[in-house]
Tab-separated table of N, CA and C in Angstrom:
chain	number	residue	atom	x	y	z
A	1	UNK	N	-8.181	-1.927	-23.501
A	1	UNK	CA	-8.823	-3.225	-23.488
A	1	UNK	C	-9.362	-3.526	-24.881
A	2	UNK	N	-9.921	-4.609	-25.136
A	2	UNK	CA	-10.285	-5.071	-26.338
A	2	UNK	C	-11.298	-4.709	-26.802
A	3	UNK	N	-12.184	-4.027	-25.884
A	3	UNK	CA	-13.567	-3.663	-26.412
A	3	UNK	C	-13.629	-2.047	-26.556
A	4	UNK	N	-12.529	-2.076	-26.138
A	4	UNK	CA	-12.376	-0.426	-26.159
A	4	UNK	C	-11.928	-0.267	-27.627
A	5	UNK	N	-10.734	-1.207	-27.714
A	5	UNK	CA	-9.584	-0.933	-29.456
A	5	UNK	C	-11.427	-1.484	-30.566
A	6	UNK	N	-12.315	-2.169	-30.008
A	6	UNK	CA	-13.542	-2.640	-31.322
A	6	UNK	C	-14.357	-1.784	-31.079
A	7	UNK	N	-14.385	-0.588	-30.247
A	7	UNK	CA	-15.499	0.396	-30.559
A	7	UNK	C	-14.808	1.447	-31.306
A	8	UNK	N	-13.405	1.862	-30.803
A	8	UNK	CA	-12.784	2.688	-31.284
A	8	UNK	C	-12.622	2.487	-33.010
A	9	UNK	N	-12.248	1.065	-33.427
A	9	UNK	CA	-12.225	0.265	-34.719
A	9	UNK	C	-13.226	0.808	-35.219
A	10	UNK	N	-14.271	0.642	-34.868
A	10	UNK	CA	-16.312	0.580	-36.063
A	10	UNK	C	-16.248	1.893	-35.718
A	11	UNK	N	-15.949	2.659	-34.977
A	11	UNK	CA	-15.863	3.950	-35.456
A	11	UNK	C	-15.069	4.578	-36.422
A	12	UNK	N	-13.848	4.280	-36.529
A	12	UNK	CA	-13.190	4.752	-37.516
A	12	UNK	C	-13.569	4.155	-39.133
A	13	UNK	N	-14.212	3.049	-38.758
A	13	UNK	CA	-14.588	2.166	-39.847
A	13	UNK	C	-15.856	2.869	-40.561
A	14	UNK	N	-17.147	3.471	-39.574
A	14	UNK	CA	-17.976	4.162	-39.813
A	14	UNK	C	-17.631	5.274	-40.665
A	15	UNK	N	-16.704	5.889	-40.128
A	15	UNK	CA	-16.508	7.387	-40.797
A	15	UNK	C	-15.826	7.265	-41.873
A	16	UNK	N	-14.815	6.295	-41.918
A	16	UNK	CA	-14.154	6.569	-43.382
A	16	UNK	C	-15.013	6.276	-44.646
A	17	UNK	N	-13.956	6.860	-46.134
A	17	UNK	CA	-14.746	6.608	-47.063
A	17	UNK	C	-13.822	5.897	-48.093
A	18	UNK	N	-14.246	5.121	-48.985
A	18	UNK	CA	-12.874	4.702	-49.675
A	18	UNK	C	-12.215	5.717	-50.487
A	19	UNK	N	-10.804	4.839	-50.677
A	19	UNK	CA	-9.994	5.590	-51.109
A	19	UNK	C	-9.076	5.079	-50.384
A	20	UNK	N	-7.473	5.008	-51.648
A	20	UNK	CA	-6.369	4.525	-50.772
A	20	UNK	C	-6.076	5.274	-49.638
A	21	UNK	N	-5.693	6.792	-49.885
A	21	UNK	CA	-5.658	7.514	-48.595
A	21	UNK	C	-5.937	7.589	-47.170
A	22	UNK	N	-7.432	7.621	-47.074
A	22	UNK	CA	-8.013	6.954	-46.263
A	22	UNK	C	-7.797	5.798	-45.342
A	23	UNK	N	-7.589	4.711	-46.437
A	23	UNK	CA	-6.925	3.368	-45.691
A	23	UNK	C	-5.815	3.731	-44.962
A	24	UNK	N	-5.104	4.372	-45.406
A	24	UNK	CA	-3.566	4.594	-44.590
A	24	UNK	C	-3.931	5.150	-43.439
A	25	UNK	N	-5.204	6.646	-43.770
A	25	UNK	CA	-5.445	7.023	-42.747
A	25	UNK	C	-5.865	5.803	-41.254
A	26	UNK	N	-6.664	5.142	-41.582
A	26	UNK	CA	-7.218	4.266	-41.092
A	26	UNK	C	-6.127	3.475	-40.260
A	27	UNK	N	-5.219	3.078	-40.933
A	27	UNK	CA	-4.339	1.742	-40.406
A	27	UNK	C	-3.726	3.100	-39.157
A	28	UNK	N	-3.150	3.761	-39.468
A	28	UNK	CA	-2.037	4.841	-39.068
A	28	UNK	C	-3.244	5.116	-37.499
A	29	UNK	N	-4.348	5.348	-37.748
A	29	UNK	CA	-5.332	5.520	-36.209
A	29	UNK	C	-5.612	4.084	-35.551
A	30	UNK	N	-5.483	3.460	-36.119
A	30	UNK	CA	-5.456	1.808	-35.452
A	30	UNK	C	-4.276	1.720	-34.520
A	31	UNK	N	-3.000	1.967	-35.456
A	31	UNK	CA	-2.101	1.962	-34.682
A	31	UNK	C	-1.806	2.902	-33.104
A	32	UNK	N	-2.261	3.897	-33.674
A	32	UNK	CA	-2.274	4.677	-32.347
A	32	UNK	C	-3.181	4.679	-31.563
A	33	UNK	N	-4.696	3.742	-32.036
A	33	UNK	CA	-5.242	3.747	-30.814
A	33	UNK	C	-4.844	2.468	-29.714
A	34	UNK	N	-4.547	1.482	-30.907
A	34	UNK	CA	-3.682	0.048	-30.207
A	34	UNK	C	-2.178	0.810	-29.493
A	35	UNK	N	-1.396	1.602	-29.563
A	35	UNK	CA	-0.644	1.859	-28.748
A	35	UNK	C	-1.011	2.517	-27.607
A	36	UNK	N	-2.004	3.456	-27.732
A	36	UNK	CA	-2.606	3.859	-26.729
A	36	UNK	C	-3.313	3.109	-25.915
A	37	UNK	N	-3.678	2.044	-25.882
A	37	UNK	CA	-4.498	1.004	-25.077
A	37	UNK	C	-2.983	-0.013	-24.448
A	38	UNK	N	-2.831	-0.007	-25.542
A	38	UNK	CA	-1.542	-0.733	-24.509
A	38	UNK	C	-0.466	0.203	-23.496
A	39	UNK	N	-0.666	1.634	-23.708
A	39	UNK	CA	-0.109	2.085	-22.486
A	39	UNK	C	-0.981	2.183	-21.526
A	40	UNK	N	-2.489	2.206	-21.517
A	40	UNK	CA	-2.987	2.290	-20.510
A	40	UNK	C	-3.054	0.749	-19.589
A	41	UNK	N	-3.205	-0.430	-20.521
A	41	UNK	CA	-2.646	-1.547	-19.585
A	41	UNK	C	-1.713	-1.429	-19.373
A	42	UNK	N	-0.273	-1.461	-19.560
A	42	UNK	CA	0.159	-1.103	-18.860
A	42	UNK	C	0.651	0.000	-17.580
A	43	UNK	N	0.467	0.974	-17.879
A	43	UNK	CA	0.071	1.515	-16.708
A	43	UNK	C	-1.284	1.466	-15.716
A	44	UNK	N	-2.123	0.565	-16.048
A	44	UNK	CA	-2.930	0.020	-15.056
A	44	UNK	C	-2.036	-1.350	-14.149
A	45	UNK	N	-1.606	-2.041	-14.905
A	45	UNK	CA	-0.340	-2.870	-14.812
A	45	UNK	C	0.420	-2.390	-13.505
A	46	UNK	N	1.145	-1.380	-13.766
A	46	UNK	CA	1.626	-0.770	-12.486
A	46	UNK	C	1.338	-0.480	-11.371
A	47	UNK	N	0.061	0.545	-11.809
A	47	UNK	CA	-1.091	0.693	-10.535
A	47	UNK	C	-1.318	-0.265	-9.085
A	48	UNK	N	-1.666	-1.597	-9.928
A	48	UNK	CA	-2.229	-2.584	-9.546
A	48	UNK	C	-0.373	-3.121	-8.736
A	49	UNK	N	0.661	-3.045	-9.319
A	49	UNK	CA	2.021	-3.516	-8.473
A	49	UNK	C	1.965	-2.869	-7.798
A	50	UNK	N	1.637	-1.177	-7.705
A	50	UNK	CA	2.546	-0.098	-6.405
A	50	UNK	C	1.466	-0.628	-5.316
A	51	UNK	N	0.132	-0.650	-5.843
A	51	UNK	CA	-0.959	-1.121	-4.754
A	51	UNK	C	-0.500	-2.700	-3.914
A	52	UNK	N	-0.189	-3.397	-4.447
A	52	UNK	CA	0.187	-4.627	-3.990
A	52	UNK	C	1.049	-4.502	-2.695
A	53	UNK	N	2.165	-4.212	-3.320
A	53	UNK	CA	3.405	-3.639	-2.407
A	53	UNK	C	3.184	-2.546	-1.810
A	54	UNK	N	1.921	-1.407	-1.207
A	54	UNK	CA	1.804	-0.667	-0.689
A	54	UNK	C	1.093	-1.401	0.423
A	55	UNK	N	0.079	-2.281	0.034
A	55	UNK	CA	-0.600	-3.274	1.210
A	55	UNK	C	0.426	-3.929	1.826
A	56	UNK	N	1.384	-5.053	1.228
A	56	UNK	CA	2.543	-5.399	1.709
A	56	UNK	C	3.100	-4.334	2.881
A	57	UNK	N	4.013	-3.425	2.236
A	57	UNK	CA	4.269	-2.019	3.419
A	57	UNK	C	3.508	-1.852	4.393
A	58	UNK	N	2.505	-2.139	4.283
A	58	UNK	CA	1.528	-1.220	5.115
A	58	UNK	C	1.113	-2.931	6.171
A	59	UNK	N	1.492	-3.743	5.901
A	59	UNK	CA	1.475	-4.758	6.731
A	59	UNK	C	2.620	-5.292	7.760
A	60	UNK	N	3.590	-5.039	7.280
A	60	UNK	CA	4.943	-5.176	7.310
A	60	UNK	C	4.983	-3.546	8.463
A	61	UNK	N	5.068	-2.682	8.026
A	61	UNK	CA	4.781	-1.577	9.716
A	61	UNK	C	3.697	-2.010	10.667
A	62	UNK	N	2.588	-2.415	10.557
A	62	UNK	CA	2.050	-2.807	11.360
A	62	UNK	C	2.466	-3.881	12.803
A	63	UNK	N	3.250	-4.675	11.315
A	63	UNK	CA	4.070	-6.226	12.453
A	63	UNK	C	5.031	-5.486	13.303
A	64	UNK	N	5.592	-4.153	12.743
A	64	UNK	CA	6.748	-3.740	13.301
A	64	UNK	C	6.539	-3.506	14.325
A	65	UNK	N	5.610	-2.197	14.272
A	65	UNK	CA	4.698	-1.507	15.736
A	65	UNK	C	3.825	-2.573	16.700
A	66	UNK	N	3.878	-3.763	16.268
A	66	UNK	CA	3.327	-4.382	17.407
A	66	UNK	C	4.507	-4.988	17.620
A	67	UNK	N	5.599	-5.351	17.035
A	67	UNK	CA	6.764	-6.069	17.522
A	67	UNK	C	7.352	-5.098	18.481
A	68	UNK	N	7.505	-3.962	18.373
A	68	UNK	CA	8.058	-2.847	19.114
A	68	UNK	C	7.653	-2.917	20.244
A	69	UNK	N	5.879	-2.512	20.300
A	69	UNK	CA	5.648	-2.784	21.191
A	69	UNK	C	5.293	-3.663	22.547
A	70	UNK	N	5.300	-5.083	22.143
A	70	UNK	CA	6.080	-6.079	22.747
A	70	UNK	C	6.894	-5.580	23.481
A	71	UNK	N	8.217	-5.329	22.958
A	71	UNK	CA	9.276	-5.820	23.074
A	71	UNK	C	9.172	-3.968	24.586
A	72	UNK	N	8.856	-3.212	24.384
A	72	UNK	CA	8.475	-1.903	24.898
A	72	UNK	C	7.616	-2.463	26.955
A	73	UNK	N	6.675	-3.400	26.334
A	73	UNK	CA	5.754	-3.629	27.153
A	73	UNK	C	6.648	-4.743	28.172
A	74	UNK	N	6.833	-5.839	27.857
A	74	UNK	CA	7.942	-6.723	29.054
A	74	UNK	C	9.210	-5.737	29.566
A	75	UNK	N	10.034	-4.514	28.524
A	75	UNK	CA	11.011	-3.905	29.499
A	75	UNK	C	9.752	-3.247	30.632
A	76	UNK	N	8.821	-3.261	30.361
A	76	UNK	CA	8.071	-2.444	31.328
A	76	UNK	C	7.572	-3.084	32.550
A	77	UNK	N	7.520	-4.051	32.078
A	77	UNK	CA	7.385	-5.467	33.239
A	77	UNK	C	8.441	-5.854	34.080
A	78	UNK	N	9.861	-6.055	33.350
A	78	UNK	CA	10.978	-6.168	33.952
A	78	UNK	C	11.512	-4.945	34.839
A	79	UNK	N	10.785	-3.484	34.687
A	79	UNK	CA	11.698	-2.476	35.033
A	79	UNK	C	10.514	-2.478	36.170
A	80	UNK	N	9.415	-3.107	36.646
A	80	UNK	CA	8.604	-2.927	37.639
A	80	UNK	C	8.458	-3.965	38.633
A	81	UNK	N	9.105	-5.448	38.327
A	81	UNK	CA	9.399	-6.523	38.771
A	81	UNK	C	9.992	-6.542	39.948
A	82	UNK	N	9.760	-7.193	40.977
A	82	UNK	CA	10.751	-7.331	41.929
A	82	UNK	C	10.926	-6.359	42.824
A	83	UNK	N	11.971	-6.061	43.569
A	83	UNK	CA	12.209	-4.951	45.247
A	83	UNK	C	12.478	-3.817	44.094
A	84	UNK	N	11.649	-2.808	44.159
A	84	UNK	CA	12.002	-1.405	43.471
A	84	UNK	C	11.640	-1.681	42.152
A	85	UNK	N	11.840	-0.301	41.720
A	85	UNK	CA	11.703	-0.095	40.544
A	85	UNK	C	12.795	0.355	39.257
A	86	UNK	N	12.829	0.352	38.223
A	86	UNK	CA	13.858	0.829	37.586
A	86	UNK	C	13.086	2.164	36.780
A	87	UNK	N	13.490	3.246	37.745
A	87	UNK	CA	12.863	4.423	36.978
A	87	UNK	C	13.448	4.737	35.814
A	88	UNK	N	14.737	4.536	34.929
A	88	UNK	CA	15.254	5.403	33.922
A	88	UNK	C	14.732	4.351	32.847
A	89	UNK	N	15.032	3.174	32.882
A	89	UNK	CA	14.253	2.479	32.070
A	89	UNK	C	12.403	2.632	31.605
A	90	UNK	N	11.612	2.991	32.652
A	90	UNK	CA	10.118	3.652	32.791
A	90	UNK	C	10.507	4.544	32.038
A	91	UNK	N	11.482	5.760	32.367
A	91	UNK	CA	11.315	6.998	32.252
A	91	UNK	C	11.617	7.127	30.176
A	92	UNK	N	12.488	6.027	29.778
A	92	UNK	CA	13.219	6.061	28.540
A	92	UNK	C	11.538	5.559	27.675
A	93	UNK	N	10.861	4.804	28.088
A	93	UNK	CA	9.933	4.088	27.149
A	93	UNK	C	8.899	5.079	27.499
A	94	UNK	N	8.452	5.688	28.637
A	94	UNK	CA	7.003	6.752	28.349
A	94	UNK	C	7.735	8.213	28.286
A	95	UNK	N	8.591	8.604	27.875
A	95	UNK	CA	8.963	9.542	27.429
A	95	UNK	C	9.258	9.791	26.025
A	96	UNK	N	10.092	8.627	25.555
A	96	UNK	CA	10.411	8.416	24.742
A	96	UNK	C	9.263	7.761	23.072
A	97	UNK	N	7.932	7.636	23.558
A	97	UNK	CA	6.768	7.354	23.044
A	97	UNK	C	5.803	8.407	22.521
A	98	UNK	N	5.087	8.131	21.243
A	98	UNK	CA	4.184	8.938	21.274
A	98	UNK	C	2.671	8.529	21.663
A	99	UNK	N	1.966	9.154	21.935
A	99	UNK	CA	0.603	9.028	22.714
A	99	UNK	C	0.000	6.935	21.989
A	100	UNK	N	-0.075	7.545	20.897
A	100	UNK	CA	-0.136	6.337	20.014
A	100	UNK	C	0.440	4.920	20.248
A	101	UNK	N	1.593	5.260	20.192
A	101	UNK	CA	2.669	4.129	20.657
A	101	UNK	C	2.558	3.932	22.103
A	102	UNK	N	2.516	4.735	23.278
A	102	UNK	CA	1.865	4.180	24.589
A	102	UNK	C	0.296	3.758	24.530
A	103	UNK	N	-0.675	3.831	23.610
A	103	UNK	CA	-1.366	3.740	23.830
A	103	UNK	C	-1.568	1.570	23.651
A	104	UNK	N	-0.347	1.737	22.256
A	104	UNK	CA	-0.047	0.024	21.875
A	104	UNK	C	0.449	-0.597	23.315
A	105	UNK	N	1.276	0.315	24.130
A	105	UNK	CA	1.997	-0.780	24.754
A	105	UNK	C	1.435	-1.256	25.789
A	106	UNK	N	-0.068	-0.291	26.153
A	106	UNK	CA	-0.329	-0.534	27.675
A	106	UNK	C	-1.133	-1.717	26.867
A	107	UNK	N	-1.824	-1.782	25.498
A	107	UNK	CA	-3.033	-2.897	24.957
A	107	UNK	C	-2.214	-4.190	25.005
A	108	UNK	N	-0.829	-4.239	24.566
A	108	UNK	CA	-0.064	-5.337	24.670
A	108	UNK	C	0.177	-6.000	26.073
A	109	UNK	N	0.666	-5.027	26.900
A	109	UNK	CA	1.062	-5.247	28.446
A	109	UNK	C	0.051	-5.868	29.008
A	110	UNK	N	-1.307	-4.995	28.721
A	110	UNK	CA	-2.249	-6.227	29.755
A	110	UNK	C	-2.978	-7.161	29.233
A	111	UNK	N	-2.707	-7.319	27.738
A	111	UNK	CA	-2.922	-8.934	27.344
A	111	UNK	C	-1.761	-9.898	27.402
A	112	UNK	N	-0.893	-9.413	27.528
A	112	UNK	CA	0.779	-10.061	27.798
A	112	UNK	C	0.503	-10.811	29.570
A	113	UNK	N	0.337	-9.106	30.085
A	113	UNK	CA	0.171	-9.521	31.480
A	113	UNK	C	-0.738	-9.371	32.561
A	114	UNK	N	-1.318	-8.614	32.114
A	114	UNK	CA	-3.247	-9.010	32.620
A	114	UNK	C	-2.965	-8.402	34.304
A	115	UNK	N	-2.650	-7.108	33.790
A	115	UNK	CA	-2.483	-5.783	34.611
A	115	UNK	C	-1.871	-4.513	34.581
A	116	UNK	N	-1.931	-3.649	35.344
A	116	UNK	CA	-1.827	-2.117	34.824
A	116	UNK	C	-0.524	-1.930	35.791
């Protein structure tokens, strides 16, 4: 950042003494502290993208697992509907689930259908 490259600056400015040498020295640590600041924006730069697109991700599974489970919770409705039951269909979605994921489908099912 900028206040970082003007403290780093009056310090180097502090310590030196004249003399051409020096100056070179001087320019030659400018440069590398200005390159060094600009890799750290940019790699703060990055930071700040993987974070973006990790919230993204992490929103984007969420929609999934509730789309899933939807879609989990009406076969469960349809396979209980009507004369009988359809056990292999039951048997494919609470078998086939983890505790977690039944735990989405029964929260969906009885706000979907407002029973157990």
């Amino acid at each position: 950042s900028q206040s970082y490259r003007d403290s780093v600056k009056g310090a180097i400015e502090r310590r030196c003494w004249s003399g051409s040498h020096l100056m070179y020295l001087q320019m030659g640590l400018e440069d590398d502290v200005n390159e060094a600041a600009a890799a750290v924006e940019e790699a703060v730069d990055s930071t700040v993208a993987m974070q973006r697109h990790a919230v993204l991700l992490v929103r984007e599974l969420d929609a999934l697992k509730e789309f899933v489970a939807a879609c989990d919770a009406d076969s469960v409705h349809a396979a209980c509907k009507g004369f009988g039951t359809d056990e292999t269909a039951l048997s494919s979605i609470i078998c086939g689930r983890t505790k977690e994921q039944l735990l989405r489908v029964d929260r969906v099912y009885r706000s979907k259908h407002g029973k157990t």
